[in-house]
Protein backbone atom coordinates (compact mmCIF):
# COMPACT_ATOMS: atom_id res chain seq x y z
CA MET A 1 -37.44 -208.84 67.91
CA ALA A 2 -36.99 -212.61 66.53
CA LEU A 3 -39.36 -212.03 64.28
CA ILE A 4 -38.04 -208.86 62.33
CA GLN A 5 -36.76 -209.67 58.77
CA GLY A 6 -33.46 -208.06 58.14
CA ILE A 7 -32.07 -206.38 55.08
CA PRO A 8 -28.78 -207.36 53.22
CA GLY A 9 -25.62 -206.50 54.57
CA GLU A 10 -22.52 -207.40 56.20
CA PHE A 11 -21.28 -207.53 59.91
CA GLU A 12 -19.60 -205.09 61.40
CA PRO A 13 -15.92 -205.91 63.41
CA GLN A 14 -16.93 -207.44 66.65
CA PRO A 15 -14.77 -207.85 69.93
CA TRP A 16 -13.96 -211.18 69.36
CA GLY A 17 -13.22 -211.17 65.70
CA GLU A 18 -14.98 -210.97 62.37
CA ALA A 19 -18.01 -212.73 60.57
CA ILE A 20 -17.25 -213.49 56.97
CA LEU A 21 -19.56 -214.24 54.65
CA ARG A 22 -18.55 -217.16 52.42
CA ASN A 23 -21.63 -217.60 50.47
CA ARG A 24 -25.39 -216.15 50.53
CA GLU A 25 -26.00 -218.89 53.09
CA LEU A 26 -23.06 -219.48 55.11
CA LEU A 27 -20.92 -217.53 57.68
CA LEU A 28 -17.23 -217.98 59.03
CA LEU A 29 -16.70 -216.78 62.56
CA ARG A 30 -13.63 -216.02 63.01
CA ILE A 31 -12.58 -216.08 66.71
CA ALA A 32 -9.20 -213.68 67.44
CA CYS A 33 -10.02 -213.43 70.93
CA ARG A 34 -11.85 -216.16 73.37
CA PRO A 35 -13.98 -214.02 75.42
CA PRO A 36 -13.92 -214.78 79.07
CA ASP A 37 -17.19 -216.86 79.12
CA HIS A 38 -16.54 -218.44 75.79
CA GLU A 39 -19.39 -217.38 74.26
CA VAL A 40 -19.41 -215.68 71.41
CA ARG A 41 -21.97 -213.00 70.27
CA LEU A 42 -23.07 -212.24 66.64
CA PRO A 43 -25.55 -209.33 67.00
CA GLY A 44 -28.33 -208.41 64.31
CA LEU A 45 -28.52 -211.69 62.71
CA ALA A 46 -32.34 -212.30 61.03
CA THR A 47 -31.52 -215.37 58.98
CA THR A 48 -32.53 -218.18 61.56
CA PRO A 49 -29.56 -220.77 61.31
CA ARG A 50 -29.37 -224.19 60.45
CA HIS A 51 -26.59 -225.88 62.05
CA VAL A 52 -23.31 -224.34 63.74
CA VAL A 53 -20.16 -226.67 63.36
CA GLU A 54 -16.19 -225.79 63.85
CA ASP A 55 -14.87 -225.46 60.62
CA HIS A 56 -12.23 -228.09 60.15
CA THR A 57 -13.93 -230.89 62.11
CA GLY A 58 -17.33 -230.31 61.41
CA LYS A 59 -18.21 -231.32 65.53
CA ALA A 60 -21.25 -229.66 66.46
CA LEU A 61 -21.28 -226.18 69.26
CA THR A 62 -23.95 -225.41 70.86
CA TRP A 63 -26.07 -222.12 70.09
CA ARG A 64 -28.75 -219.93 71.02
CA ARG A 65 -30.54 -216.90 69.62
CA ASP A 66 -31.08 -214.39 72.03
CA GLY A 67 -33.57 -212.02 70.72
CA ASP A 68 -31.91 -210.55 67.82
CA ASP A 69 -28.36 -212.41 68.35
CA LEU A 70 -26.77 -216.12 67.08
CA VAL A 71 -24.82 -216.97 70.91
CA VAL A 72 -22.40 -219.54 70.21
CA ARG A 73 -20.51 -221.18 72.81
CA LEU A 74 -16.66 -222.14 72.54
CA PRO A 75 -14.75 -225.36 73.59
CA GLU A 76 -13.26 -224.01 76.66
CA ALA A 77 -9.65 -225.56 75.64
CA GLY A 78 -7.61 -224.97 72.74
CA GLU A 79 -7.24 -222.55 69.90
CA PRO A 80 -10.60 -221.02 69.19
CA PRO A 81 -11.66 -222.52 65.43
CA VAL A 82 -13.03 -220.94 62.98
CA VAL A 83 -16.89 -221.08 63.67
CA ARG A 84 -18.95 -222.38 60.30
CA VAL A 85 -22.60 -221.07 60.70
CA ALA A 86 -24.82 -222.65 57.73
CA LEU A 87 -28.36 -220.04 57.83
CA SER A 88 -31.67 -221.75 56.44
CA GLY A 89 -31.74 -218.85 53.77
CA LYS A 90 -29.77 -215.70 52.70
CA LEU A 91 -28.11 -213.62 54.60
CA ARG A 92 -30.32 -210.89 56.32
CA ILE A 93 -28.82 -208.92 59.08
CA VAL A 94 -31.39 -206.14 61.43
CA PRO A 95 -28.19 -202.81 61.79
CA GLN A 96 -27.69 -202.08 65.43
CA ASP A 97 -29.06 -198.74 65.13
CA THR A 98 -32.19 -199.91 64.11
CA VAL A 99 -35.45 -198.25 66.32
CA THR A 100 -38.66 -199.69 66.54
CA ALA A 101 -42.07 -197.43 66.28
CA ASN A 102 -42.75 -197.00 69.85
CA ALA A 103 -46.55 -197.44 71.28
CA ASP A 104 -48.19 -194.79 69.82
CA GLY A 105 -45.81 -196.19 66.23
CA VAL A 106 -44.27 -193.25 66.68
CA TRP A 107 -40.27 -193.30 66.11
CA ASP A 108 -37.94 -190.38 67.07
CA LEU A 109 -34.65 -190.94 65.84
CA THR A 110 -31.20 -189.19 66.39
CA PRO A 111 -29.42 -190.18 62.75
CA SER A 112 -25.61 -191.17 63.67
CA GLY A 113 -24.89 -191.39 59.57
CA PRO A 114 -26.48 -191.38 55.86
CA THR A 115 -28.84 -194.24 56.77
CA ALA A 116 -31.09 -194.55 59.32
CA HIS A 117 -32.51 -198.12 60.07
CA LEU A 118 -36.62 -198.55 61.07
CA VAL A 119 -38.89 -201.04 62.25
CA ALA A 120 -43.23 -200.79 62.37
CA ARG A 121 -45.00 -202.93 64.39
CA ARG A 122 -47.61 -202.62 61.54
CA ALA A 123 -48.33 -201.75 58.11
CA THR A 124 -48.88 -198.71 57.78
CA ASP A 125 -48.57 -195.80 55.63
CA ILE A 126 -45.85 -192.81 57.30
CA ALA A 127 -44.90 -189.08 56.99
CA ILE A 128 -40.94 -187.52 57.85
CA ARG A 129 -39.86 -184.90 59.60
CA PHE A 130 -36.88 -183.93 59.82
CA VAL A 131 -35.08 -181.32 61.68
CA GLY A 132 -31.32 -179.48 61.22
CA MET A 133 -29.89 -177.24 58.60
CA VAL A 134 -29.66 -177.56 55.41
CA GLU A 135 -29.28 -175.89 52.32
CA ALA A 136 -32.64 -173.65 51.78
CA ASP A 137 -32.42 -173.93 47.73
CA GLY A 138 -30.81 -177.29 47.33
CA GLN A 139 -32.88 -180.49 46.20
CA TYR A 140 -32.80 -183.57 48.47
CA GLN A 141 -33.61 -187.05 47.98
CA ILE A 142 -35.55 -189.17 50.45
CA ARG A 143 -35.36 -193.10 50.02
CA LEU A 144 -37.82 -195.13 52.02
CA ALA A 145 -39.00 -198.64 51.70
CA GLY A 146 -38.24 -198.69 48.02
CA ARG A 147 -40.10 -195.31 46.96
CA ARG A 148 -37.72 -192.14 46.19
CA TYR A 149 -39.16 -188.23 47.20
CA ARG A 150 -37.36 -185.72 46.06
CA VAL A 151 -37.73 -182.30 48.14
CA GLY A 152 -36.22 -178.64 48.28
CA GLY A 153 -34.41 -178.06 51.09
CA HIS A 154 -37.15 -174.89 52.48
CA GLN A 155 -39.60 -177.64 52.23
CA LEU A 156 -37.27 -180.72 53.71
CA THR A 157 -37.00 -178.70 57.68
CA ARG A 158 -40.34 -177.01 57.83
CA SER A 159 -42.89 -179.78 56.79
CA THR A 160 -43.33 -183.25 56.44
CA VAL A 161 -42.35 -186.14 53.82
CA GLY A 162 -43.78 -188.73 52.52
CA PRO A 163 -45.89 -190.72 52.97
CA PHE A 164 -43.87 -193.51 52.26
CA PRO A 165 -45.72 -196.50 53.26
CA MET A 166 -44.05 -198.57 55.70
CA PRO A 167 -44.55 -203.11 56.14
CA GLU A 168 -44.37 -205.32 58.87
CA LEU A 169 -41.94 -206.09 61.08
CA ARG A 170 -39.27 -205.58 58.46
CA VAL A 171 -35.76 -203.43 58.65
CA VAL A 172 -36.30 -200.74 56.15
CA PRO A 173 -33.24 -197.97 55.72
CA LEU A 174 -33.89 -194.41 55.62
CA SER A 175 -31.69 -192.15 54.01
CA VAL A 176 -31.01 -189.08 56.30
CA PRO A 177 -29.78 -185.85 54.22
CA ALA A 178 -26.83 -184.05 56.09
CA GLY A 179 -27.24 -181.29 58.10
CA ILE A 180 -30.16 -183.29 59.67
CA ARG A 181 -30.18 -184.01 63.60
CA ARG A 182 -33.03 -185.45 64.50
CA ILE A 183 -36.24 -187.01 63.02
CA LEU A 184 -39.79 -187.56 63.75
CA VAL A 185 -41.70 -190.33 61.66
CA ALA A 186 -45.00 -191.12 62.70
CA PRO A 187 -48.07 -192.52 60.67
CA VAL A 188 -50.33 -190.23 58.76
CA GLY A 189 -53.59 -188.85 60.25
CA THR A 190 -51.03 -188.39 63.52
CA VAL A 191 -50.96 -185.08 65.67
CA LEU A 192 -47.68 -185.98 67.60
CA ALA A 193 -46.25 -183.65 70.02
CA SER A 194 -42.40 -183.70 70.69
CA ILE A 195 -40.01 -182.00 73.02
CA HIS A 196 -36.93 -179.83 71.56
CA PRO A 197 -34.35 -178.65 74.13
CA GLY A 198 -31.72 -175.31 73.95
CA ARG A 199 -29.22 -173.55 75.92
CA ASP A 200 -31.91 -172.67 78.28
CA GLU A 201 -35.20 -173.27 77.68
CA VAL A 202 -37.16 -176.32 75.67
CA THR A 203 -39.82 -175.86 72.56
CA MET A 204 -43.04 -177.62 72.81
CA VAL A 205 -44.07 -179.01 69.00
CA VAL A 206 -47.05 -179.89 67.52
CA THR A 207 -46.56 -181.15 64.06
CA ASN A 208 -49.61 -182.14 61.84
CA PHE A 209 -49.03 -185.87 59.98
CA GLY A 210 -52.54 -185.82 59.66
CA ARG A 211 -54.86 -184.51 55.72
CA THR A 212 -56.86 -181.83 57.71
CA PRO A 213 -56.52 -179.43 59.77
CA ALA A 214 -55.87 -180.35 63.86
CA ARG A 215 -56.56 -178.46 67.01
CA GLY A 216 -56.18 -179.22 70.26
CA ASP A 217 -54.21 -178.34 73.48
CA VAL A 218 -50.90 -179.58 75.27
CA GLU A 219 -49.67 -179.08 78.36
CA LEU A 220 -45.50 -180.40 79.63
CA PRO A 221 -46.11 -182.05 83.06
CA LEU A 222 -43.47 -181.78 85.30
CA PRO A 223 -41.70 -183.70 87.66
CA PRO A 224 -41.94 -182.53 91.68
CA GLY A 225 -39.33 -179.99 91.88
CA TRP A 226 -39.57 -178.19 88.60
CA SER A 227 -40.56 -174.83 87.30
CA ALA A 228 -41.92 -173.35 84.04
CA THR A 229 -42.66 -170.05 82.68
CA GLU A 230 -45.34 -171.82 80.54
CA GLN A 231 -47.05 -175.44 80.58
CA THR A 232 -50.21 -175.73 78.67
CA TRP A 233 -51.12 -174.16 75.13
CA THR A 234 -53.69 -174.38 73.28
CA PHE A 235 -53.85 -174.08 69.13
CA ASP A 236 -56.30 -174.15 65.85
CA GLY A 237 -56.22 -174.37 62.54
CA LEU A 238 -52.39 -176.26 62.54
CA GLU A 239 -52.62 -177.79 58.43
CA PRO A 240 -51.84 -180.85 57.16
CA GLY A 241 -47.49 -181.11 57.13
CA ARG A 242 -46.94 -177.92 59.28
CA SER A 243 -45.73 -178.01 62.87
CA LEU A 244 -46.11 -174.98 65.53
CA GLY A 245 -43.71 -174.87 68.58
CA TRP A 246 -43.96 -172.58 72.06
CA ALA A 247 -40.27 -172.02 73.94
CA THR A 248 -40.78 -172.25 78.10
CA ARG A 249 -37.72 -172.13 80.54
CA VAL A 250 -37.66 -175.05 82.79
CA ALA A 251 -36.06 -175.58 85.75
CA GLY A 252 -35.17 -178.10 87.78
CA PRO A 253 -32.53 -180.51 89.46
CA PRO A 254 -29.26 -181.56 87.92
CA GLY A 255 -29.08 -184.79 86.44
CA GLU A 256 -31.14 -186.57 83.26
CA HIS A 257 -35.03 -186.25 83.18
CA GLU A 258 -37.45 -187.74 80.69
CA LEU A 259 -40.18 -185.02 80.02
CA ARG A 260 -43.29 -186.52 77.53
CA ALA A 261 -46.29 -183.81 76.79
CA ARG A 262 -49.74 -184.29 77.34
CA LEU A 263 -51.97 -184.02 73.79
CA ASP A 264 -55.54 -183.17 73.48
CA ALA A 265 -55.93 -183.22 69.38
CA GLY A 266 -58.48 -186.16 69.31
CA ARG A 267 -58.19 -189.33 68.59
CA ARG A 268 -54.68 -190.08 67.10
CA SER A 269 -52.86 -188.13 69.61
CA ALA A 270 -49.60 -188.95 70.47
CA SER A 271 -46.33 -188.17 72.24
CA SER A 272 -42.80 -188.45 71.81
CA PRO A 273 -40.65 -188.66 75.14
CA TYR A 274 -37.27 -186.54 75.34
CA VAL A 275 -34.68 -186.94 77.84
CA ILE A 276 -32.97 -183.65 78.67
CA HIS A 277 -29.85 -182.93 80.95
CA LEU A 278 -29.83 -179.92 83.02
């Protein structure tokens, strides 16, 4: 992920101490607890360092990039130094909750706060399907990639929202309304099959992220030793932005299992896997 462009921001507290932005192109790493291996890892630094030194002595320290992380090796003796990291440009970070689209260009997110962070593998127009409970009469504002979209609560969880432009390999924050527990994002034109677990059953859902009605077949393949009351469905006339679902009871051995629907809805068919716990 080293090529991903981050967003302006600040770092969360780290197990070893804290990263302080002294100015737009200078970080100070204050070491409160020396790691046993003497290596300090700063996750999600998108800006390339120019050099890394001890703050008071100017002595160069060994460092490397590990994906989006900066790893600095501390001296093995003496008090832990304050580490000065000079950056090659303005500080940009990759938040730890950042999710990259899968091979089909689809995101399947479980938001943990009011903002989610997305990265597209290539520039594309996308639409969003929110899943959760919101006020039907409420008004909500969705923000993504510099664009805003105002939508009523009734539409928010019953159809797709968008389209929005997504740049290539750039972290983009998405605002998440309160009450949303899952977010499906797909390129415009995609027909997406997703799995939504309930207490005693799962629901197969097909969402049309395209601009024309969709038709096709969907199947829920099961691992050996599993059973379901129904495994195949056919649909026709699924309007743009809309979803259609079928509930089925599944049974299998206890544990964590990944299920993925098999969808045949033309060239832009896509499927999002889901891990369920039995």
